[in-house]
Amino acid sequence: MKRRPVVFFDTNIPINVANSVISGSEWKQAKAIVRSKYRHAISFVTIKELLCKLANGSPDYFSQNKRPLNVLYNVSPKSIFLPYPSCFALRTVLGISVSRDSELGDKVWTEYVVRAVLAAPNKQALKKGIGVSNSVHRRQWFDLDHFALHENGPQKEHAELLEGVRTGQINRPDPIKMSASIMEAHGLTPDTGDCVKLAGALDAAFKYEGVLADFAKNKGYDYDKHQSDWGDALQLMYLCDPNFLFVTYERELRKRLQHSPQAARICRWSDFLTKTHDRPIEI
């Protein structure tokens, strides 16, 4: 039996819906498409970025700043939460079940946290603990500031790597070496065959790392203004599953990856609304 394809949204989609850049009628149309043609997956990367924005936002606008998260959570009553991208890739490509060094990124944990954040009136109440309906846990607590500090660490490390590429101290990203690094980060011993498989399955993500390395060589490239670029590279790891479709509002992403066979599964928002959903997207 053929699996129903899976669609997941870039962070800019729920933000643009909440800010009315995407109209209510377009969003209603998109949800109808998702519910009739796809399974909906919620990316950990999108959740991470929305929670970090919420952590950094003004306490006076806490409820307003939750809108994108609420938009994403209510796409479908049967939405599935995706684990951290590298964990997903190792499981999907190599059949190896791994987790991060903490519960951050576990799909069950993520769902409980999202429900608690949506129920909380403010950050302080969330930190103390919120009762979540239909939960096996009586109360769910969550420290947004601690989460943002933890999750911004890898982003800063990535910026430092790009700075190394800019200065010539670090070579341009190599797919096999990046595959080995992913395995080592999860306590695994890299095997040449596994690294080759992983590099092929993460083609779009690794090619995008190469694009970012080329950008970094431009002295005018400002890391702070392009923080979402790192998130895009992580999002693309989910395309290791050939059944996944990534929808983004960004115009240039698919063009930058035109030489990757996975680029056909990167879909611009306007194309998602108008395409024929019974065949692959064509570039």
mmCIF file of C-alpha atoms in Angstrom:
data_model
loop_
_atom_site.group_PDB
_atom_site.id
_atom_site.type_symbol
_atom_site.label_atom_id
_atom_site.label_comp_id
_atom_site.label_asym_id
_atom_site.label_seq_id
_atom_site.Cartn_x
_atom_site.Cartn_y
_atom_site.Cartn_z
ATOM 1 C CA MET A 1 0.000 0.000 0.000
ATOM 2 C CA LYS A 2 1.411 3.390 -1.033
ATOM 3 C CA ARG A 3 2.141 5.733 1.846
ATOM 4 C CA ARG A 4 0.448 9.109 1.863
ATOM 5 C CA PRO A 5 3.122 11.800 1.379
ATOM 6 C CA VAL A 6 4.142 13.946 4.338
ATOM 7 C CA VAL A 7 4.218 17.749 4.243
ATOM 8 C CA PHE A 8 5.994 19.998 6.739
ATOM 9 C CA PHE A 9 6.107 23.789 6.843
ATOM 10 C CA ASP A 10 9.019 26.179 7.151
ATOM 11 C CA THR A 11 8.934 28.614 10.091
ATOM 12 C CA ASN A 12 8.017 31.516 7.814
ATOM 13 C CA ILE A 13 4.655 29.930 6.943
ATOM 14 C CA PRO A 14 2.937 30.048 10.370
ATOM 15 C CA ILE A 15 4.546 33.430 11.068
ATOM 16 C CA ASN A 16 3.131 34.851 7.831
ATOM 17 C CA VAL A 17 -0.288 33.382 8.586
ATOM 18 C CA ALA A 18 -0.283 34.940 12.067
ATOM 19 C CA ASN A 19 0.816 38.303 10.635
ATOM 20 C CA SER A 20 -1.789 38.148 7.813
ATOM 21 C CA VAL A 21 0.899 38.139 5.106
ATOM 22 C CA ILE A 22 -0.795 34.902 4.133
ATOM 23 C CA SER A 23 -4.540 35.516 4.007
ATOM 24 C CA GLY A 24 -7.063 33.533 5.984
ATOM 25 C CA SER A 25 -8.590 32.177 2.777
ATOM 26 C CA GLU A 26 -5.210 30.928 1.512
ATOM 27 C CA TRP A 27 -4.488 29.261 4.821
ATOM 28 C CA LYS A 28 -7.905 27.591 4.821
ATOM 29 C CA GLN A 29 -7.183 26.308 1.318
ATOM 30 C CA ALA A 30 -3.766 25.012 2.358
ATOM 31 C CA LYS A 31 -5.172 23.154 5.365
ATOM 32 C CA ALA A 32 -7.802 21.546 3.154
ATOM 33 C CA ILE A 33 -5.068 20.360 0.785
ATOM 34 C CA VAL A 34 -3.010 18.982 3.654
ATOM 35 C CA ARG A 35 -5.896 17.131 5.232
ATOM 36 C CA SER A 36 -7.066 15.573 1.955
ATOM 37 C CA LYS A 37 -3.730 14.713 0.323
ATOM 38 C CA TYR A 38 -1.012 14.533 2.981
ATOM 39 C CA ARG A 39 0.001 13.647 6.467
ATOM 40 C CA HIS A 40 1.135 16.761 8.317
ATOM 41 C CA ALA A 41 4.415 16.737 10.221
ATOM 42 C CA ILE A 42 5.612 19.425 12.604
ATOM 43 C CA SER A 43 9.334 19.993 12.290
ATOM 44 C CA PHE A 44 11.375 20.293 15.465
ATOM 45 C CA VAL A 45 13.318 23.075 13.735
ATOM 46 C CA THR A 46 10.151 25.122 13.172
ATOM 47 C CA ILE A 47 9.077 24.569 16.788
ATOM 48 C CA LYS A 48 12.553 25.521 18.007
ATOM 49 C CA GLU A 49 12.582 28.760 16.029
ATOM 50 C CA LEU A 50 9.089 29.742 17.151
ATOM 51 C CA LEU A 51 9.900 29.022 20.802
ATOM 52 C CA CYS A 52 13.140 30.999 20.610
ATOM 53 C CA LYS A 53 11.238 33.964 19.146
ATOM 54 C CA LEU A 54 8.751 33.651 21.975
ATOM 55 C CA ALA A 55 11.572 33.553 24.539
ATOM 56 C CA ASN A 56 13.126 36.715 23.112
ATOM 57 C CA GLY A 57 9.846 38.597 22.725
ATOM 58 C CA SER A 58 8.355 41.176 25.065
ATOM 59 C CA PRO A 59 6.352 39.712 28.002
ATOM 60 C CA ASP A 60 3.604 42.194 27.129
ATOM 61 C CA TYR A 61 3.034 40.427 23.805
ATOM 62 C CA PHE A 62 3.307 36.835 25.026
ATOM 63 C CA SER A 63 -0.183 35.825 23.881
ATOM 64 C CA GLN A 64 0.224 37.603 20.546
ATOM 65 C CA ASN A 65 3.628 36.014 19.963
ATOM 66 C CA LYS A 66 2.133 32.554 20.469
ATOM 67 C CA ARG A 67 -0.061 32.909 17.395
ATOM 68 C CA PRO A 68 2.365 31.293 14.905
ATOM 69 C CA LEU A 69 2.746 28.298 17.227
ATOM 70 C CA ASN A 70 -1.018 27.979 17.521
ATOM 71 C CA VAL A 71 -1.366 28.218 13.735
ATOM 72 C CA LEU A 72 1.095 25.367 13.235
ATOM 73 C CA TYR A 73 -0.334 23.153 15.964
ATOM 74 C CA ASN A 74 -3.838 23.343 14.490
ATOM 75 C CA VAL A 75 -3.043 22.427 10.897
ATOM 76 C CA SER A 76 -4.401 18.930 11.433
ATOM 77 C CA PRO A 77 -5.751 16.951 14.398
ATOM 78 C CA LYS A 78 -3.473 14.105 13.289
ATOM 79 C CA SER A 79 -0.216 16.065 13.033
ATOM 80 C CA ILE A 80 2.943 14.138 13.869
ATOM 81 C CA PHE A 81 5.924 15.688 15.662
ATOM 82 C CA LEU A 82 9.331 15.089 14.138
ATOM 83 C CA PRO A 83 12.414 14.425 16.276
ATOM 84 C CA TYR A 84 15.639 16.399 15.951
ATOM 85 C CA PRO A 85 16.787 16.303 12.266
ATOM 86 C CA SER A 86 19.991 14.298 12.751
ATOM 87 C CA CYS A 87 18.134 11.730 14.881
ATOM 88 C CA PHE A 88 15.490 11.472 12.164
ATOM 89 C CA ALA A 89 18.145 11.034 9.465
ATOM 90 C CA LEU A 90 20.060 8.298 11.277
ATOM 91 C CA ARG A 91 16.859 6.377 11.942
ATOM 92 C CA THR A 92 15.461 6.846 8.417
ATOM 93 C CA VAL A 93 18.640 6.208 6.433
ATOM 94 C CA LEU A 94 20.600 3.770 8.598
ATOM 95 C CA GLY A 95 17.906 2.340 10.846
ATOM 96 C CA ILE A 96 19.794 3.509 13.933
ATOM 97 C CA SER A 97 17.654 4.789 16.790
ATOM 98 C CA VAL A 98 19.406 7.630 18.615
ATOM 99 C CA SER A 99 18.476 10.589 20.775
ATOM 100 C CA ARG A 100 20.109 13.850 21.728
ATOM 101 C CA ASP A 101 22.083 14.410 24.931
ATOM 102 C CA SER A 102 18.857 15.593 26.540
ATOM 103 C CA GLU A 103 15.137 15.219 25.979
ATOM 104 C CA LEU A 104 15.137 18.312 23.735
ATOM 105 C CA GLY A 105 14.008 17.173 20.327
ATOM 106 C CA ASP A 106 12.151 14.044 21.419
ATOM 107 C CA LYS A 107 8.836 14.121 19.580
ATOM 108 C CA VAL A 108 6.681 13.169 22.595
ATOM 109 C CA TRP A 109 8.415 15.754 24.777
ATOM 110 C CA THR A 110 7.978 18.385 22.058
ATOM 111 C CA GLU A 111 4.235 17.840 21.833
ATOM 112 C CA TYR A 112 3.797 18.176 25.604
ATOM 113 C CA VAL A 113 5.849 21.378 25.599
ATOM 114 C CA VAL A 114 3.859 22.931 22.735
ATOM 115 C CA ARG A 115 0.585 22.192 24.477
ATOM 116 C CA ALA A 116 1.909 23.691 27.715
ATOM 117 C CA VAL A 117 3.169 26.850 25.990
ATOM 118 C CA LEU A 118 -0.179 27.370 24.291
ATOM 119 C CA ALA A 119 -1.979 26.964 27.612
ATOM 120 C CA ALA A 120 0.325 29.310 29.556
ATOM 121 C CA PRO A 121 -0.671 32.961 30.167
ATOM 122 C CA ASN A 122 2.975 34.035 30.494
ATOM 123 C CA LYS A 123 6.572 32.785 30.769
ATOM 124 C CA GLN A 124 6.570 32.811 34.560
ATOM 125 C CA ALA A 125 3.506 30.578 34.838
ATOM 126 C CA LEU A 126 4.983 28.240 32.225
ATOM 127 C CA LYS A 127 8.217 27.958 34.191
ATOM 128 C CA LYS A 128 6.316 27.037 37.360
ATOM 129 C CA GLY A 129 4.207 24.436 35.581
ATOM 130 C CA ILE A 130 1.009 24.293 33.562
ATOM 131 C CA GLY A 131 -1.683 21.658 33.690
ATOM 132 C CA VAL A 132 -2.131 20.095 30.237
ATOM 133 C CA SER A 133 -5.447 18.460 29.375
ATOM 134 C CA ASN A 134 -5.467 14.821 28.263
ATOM 135 C CA SER A 135 -1.840 14.452 29.353
ATOM 136 C CA VAL A 136 -0.369 11.567 31.306
ATOM 137 C CA HIS A 137 1.643 14.237 33.111
ATOM 138 C CA ARG A 138 -0.226 16.229 35.732
ATOM 139 C CA ARG A 139 1.787 19.377 35.053
ATOM 140 C CA GLN A 140 4.245 20.405 32.357
ATOM 141 C CA TRP A 141 6.856 23.049 33.125
ATOM 142 C CA PHE A 142 9.139 24.680 30.598
ATOM 143 C CA ASP A 143 11.796 27.377 30.800
ATOM 144 C CA LEU A 144 11.734 29.266 27.494
ATOM 145 C CA ASP A 145 14.887 31.247 28.270
ATOM 146 C CA HIS A 146 16.905 28.130 29.127
ATOM 147 C CA PHE A 147 15.647 26.440 25.959
ATOM 148 C CA ALA A 148 16.661 29.391 23.773
ATOM 149 C CA LEU A 149 20.126 29.482 25.365
ATOM 150 C CA HIS A 150 20.584 25.739 24.802
ATOM 151 C CA GLU A 151 19.343 25.792 21.197
ATOM 152 C CA ASN A 152 21.263 28.911 20.158
ATOM 153 C CA GLY A 153 24.557 27.227 21.056
ATOM 154 C CA PRO A 154 24.794 25.061 17.887
ATOM 155 C CA GLN A 155 23.807 28.090 15.797
ATOM 156 C CA LYS A 156 26.720 30.065 17.193
ATOM 157 C CA GLU A 157 29.047 27.121 16.545
ATOM 158 C CA HIS A 158 27.833 27.015 12.959
ATOM 159 C CA ALA A 159 28.584 30.735 12.551
ATOM 160 C CA GLU A 160 32.079 30.106 13.888
ATOM 161 C CA LEU A 161 32.583 27.336 11.325
ATOM 162 C CA LEU A 162 31.523 29.658 8.526
ATOM 163 C CA GLU A 163 33.917 32.285 9.846
ATOM 164 C CA GLY A 164 36.639 29.625 9.658
ATOM 165 C CA VAL A 165 35.718 28.998 6.020
ATOM 166 C CA ARG A 166 35.866 32.736 5.375
ATOM 167 C CA THR A 167 39.371 33.039 6.831
ATOM 168 C CA GLY A 168 40.613 29.868 5.163
ATOM 169 C CA GLN A 169 41.194 28.028 8.443
ATOM 170 C CA ILE A 170 38.468 25.497 7.662
ATOM 171 C CA ASN A 171 37.887 23.746 4.351
ATOM 172 C CA ARG A 172 34.621 23.881 2.446
ATOM 173 C CA PRO A 173 32.114 21.355 3.891
ATOM 174 C CA ASP A 174 32.631 17.786 2.674
ATOM 175 C CA PRO A 175 29.545 15.502 2.671
ATOM 176 C CA ILE A 176 31.385 12.397 3.874
ATOM 177 C CA LYS A 177 33.089 14.278 6.695
ATOM 178 C CA MET A 178 29.801 15.928 7.662
ATOM 179 C CA SER A 179 28.148 12.500 7.761
ATOM 180 C CA ALA A 180 30.920 11.226 10.017
ATOM 181 C CA SER A 181 30.486 14.257 12.285
ATOM 182 C CA ILE A 182 26.768 13.558 12.639
ATOM 183 C CA MET A 183 27.461 9.969 13.647
ATOM 184 C CA GLU A 184 30.181 10.966 16.103
ATOM 185 C CA ALA A 185 27.909 13.584 17.672
ATOM 186 C CA HIS A 186 25.538 10.743 18.564
ATOM 187 C CA GLY A 187 28.271 8.515 19.969
ATOM 188 C CA LEU A 188 28.500 6.323 16.868
ATOM 189 C CA THR A 189 31.654 5.107 15.124
ATOM 190 C CA PRO A 190 31.573 6.299 11.501
ATOM 191 C CA ASP A 191 31.635 3.574 8.872
ATOM 192 C CA THR A 192 32.556 4.451 5.297
ATOM 193 C CA GLY A 193 29.516 2.716 3.832
ATOM 194 C CA ASP A 194 27.159 4.376 6.309
ATOM 195 C CA CYS A 195 28.711 7.788 5.666
ATOM 196 C CA VAL A 196 28.227 7.358 1.915
ATOM 197 C CA LYS A 197 24.557 6.422 2.440
ATOM 198 C CA LEU A 198 24.006 9.327 4.782
ATOM 199 C CA ALA A 199 25.721 11.803 2.443
ATOM 200 C CA GLY A 200 23.491 10.733 -0.437
ATOM 201 C CA ALA A 201 20.308 10.887 1.609
ATOM 202 C CA LEU A 202 21.203 14.336 2.977
ATOM 203 C CA ASP A 203 22.134 15.740 -0.411
ATOM 204 C CA ALA A 204 20.055 18.928 -0.192
ATOM 205 C CA ALA A 205 21.151 19.715 3.371
ATOM 206 C CA PHE A 206 24.828 19.204 2.592
ATOM 207 C CA LYS A 207 24.687 21.085 -0.700
ATOM 208 C CA TYR A 208 23.079 23.971 1.153
ATOM 209 C CA GLU A 209 25.945 23.927 3.640
ATOM 210 C CA GLY A 210 28.188 24.410 0.615
ATOM 211 C CA VAL A 211 26.059 27.338 -0.511
ATOM 212 C CA LEU A 212 26.384 28.915 2.943
ATOM 213 C CA ALA A 213 30.136 28.393 2.858
ATOM 214 C CA ASP A 214 30.272 30.274 -0.451
ATOM 215 C CA PHE A 215 28.156 33.055 1.052
ATOM 216 C CA ALA A 216 30.502 33.254 4.023
ATOM 217 C CA LYS A 217 33.439 34.057 1.761
ATOM 218 C CA ASN A 218 31.702 37.339 0.989
ATOM 219 C CA LYS A 219 32.883 39.810 3.624
ATOM 220 C CA GLY A 220 29.481 41.503 3.467
ATOM 221 C CA TYR A 221 27.701 38.372 4.682
ATOM 222 C CA ASP A 222 26.224 39.160 8.119
ATOM 223 C CA TYR A 223 25.634 36.052 10.243
ATOM 224 C CA ASP A 224 23.159 37.809 12.526
ATOM 225 C CA LYS A 225 20.960 38.803 9.595
ATOM 226 C CA HIS A 226 21.045 35.282 8.161
ATOM 227 C CA GLN A 227 20.388 33.190 11.254
ATOM 228 C CA SER A 228 17.542 31.398 9.493
ATOM 229 C CA ASP A 229 20.021 30.015 6.932
ATOM 230 C CA TRP A 230 21.302 27.555 9.522
ATOM 231 C CA GLY A 231 17.726 26.540 10.285
ATOM 232 C CA ASP A 232 17.123 25.920 6.583
ATOM 233 C CA ALA A 233 20.067 23.520 6.466
ATOM 234 C CA LEU A 234 18.567 21.586 9.377
ATOM 235 C CA GLN A 235 15.081 21.560 7.843
ATOM 236 C CA LEU A 236 16.465 20.028 4.666
ATOM 237 C CA MET A 237 17.680 16.964 6.581
ATOM 238 C CA TYR A 238 14.086 15.748 6.767
ATOM 239 C CA LEU A 239 14.144 15.318 2.988
ATOM 240 C CA CYS A 240 16.201 12.165 3.568
ATOM 241 C CA ASP A 241 12.768 10.536 3.576
ATOM 242 C CA PRO A 242 11.707 10.553 -0.100
ATOM 243 C CA ASN A 243 8.077 10.805 0.989
ATOM 244 C CA PHE A 244 8.552 14.253 2.547
ATOM 245 C CA LEU A 245 7.641 17.619 0.999
ATOM 246 C CA PHE A 246 8.973 20.884 2.467
ATOM 247 C CA VAL A 247 6.844 24.025 1.970
ATOM 248 C CA THR A 248 8.493 27.422 2.420
ATOM 249 C CA TYR A 249 7.675 31.065 1.744
ATOM 250 C CA GLU A 250 11.295 31.692 0.784
ATOM 251 C CA ARG A 251 11.799 32.312 -2.928
ATOM 252 C CA GLU A 252 15.474 31.482 -3.368
ATOM 253 C CA LEU A 253 15.901 28.221 -1.474
ATOM 254 C CA ARG A 254 14.955 25.801 -4.238
ATOM 255 C CA LYS A 255 16.860 27.844 -6.820
ATOM 256 C CA ARG A 256 20.011 27.631 -4.693
ATOM 257 C CA LEU A 257 19.631 23.846 -4.657
ATOM 258 C CA GLN A 258 18.711 23.331 -8.288
ATOM 259 C CA HIS A 259 21.494 20.764 -8.701
ATOM 260 C CA SER A 260 20.157 18.576 -5.917
ATOM 261 C CA PRO A 261 17.664 15.855 -6.871
ATOM 262 C CA GLN A 262 15.830 16.657 -3.632
ATOM 263 C CA ALA A 263 15.086 20.208 -4.795
ATOM 264 C CA ALA A 264 11.892 18.926 -6.431
ATOM 265 C CA ARG A 265 10.512 18.343 -2.922
ATOM 266 C CA ILE A 266 11.101 21.941 -1.830
ATOM 267 C CA CYS A 267 7.880 23.763 -2.625
ATOM 268 C CA ARG A 268 7.206 27.487 -2.566
ATOM 269 C CA TRP A 269 4.003 28.545 -0.860
ATOM 270 C CA SER A 270 2.335 29.815 -4.034
ATOM 271 C CA ASP A 271 3.173 26.587 -5.851
ATOM 272 C CA PHE A 272 1.728 24.492 -3.042
ATOM 273 C CA LEU A 273 -1.618 26.243 -3.430
ATOM 274 C CA THR A 274 -1.760 25.854 -7.198
ATOM 275 C CA LYS A 275 0.101 22.619 -8.002
ATOM 276 C CA THR A 276 -1.547 19.338 -8.912
ATOM 277 C CA HIS A 277 -1.131 17.246 -5.788
ATOM 278 C CA ASP A 278 -1.184 13.859 -7.457
ATOM 279 C CA ARG A 279 2.293 14.137 -8.997
ATOM 280 C CA PRO A 280 5.750 15.380 -7.955
ATOM 281 C CA ILE A 281 6.557 19.058 -8.173
ATOM 282 C CA GLU A 282 8.676 19.991 -11.161
ATOM 283 C CA ILE A 283 11.350 22.671 -10.997
#
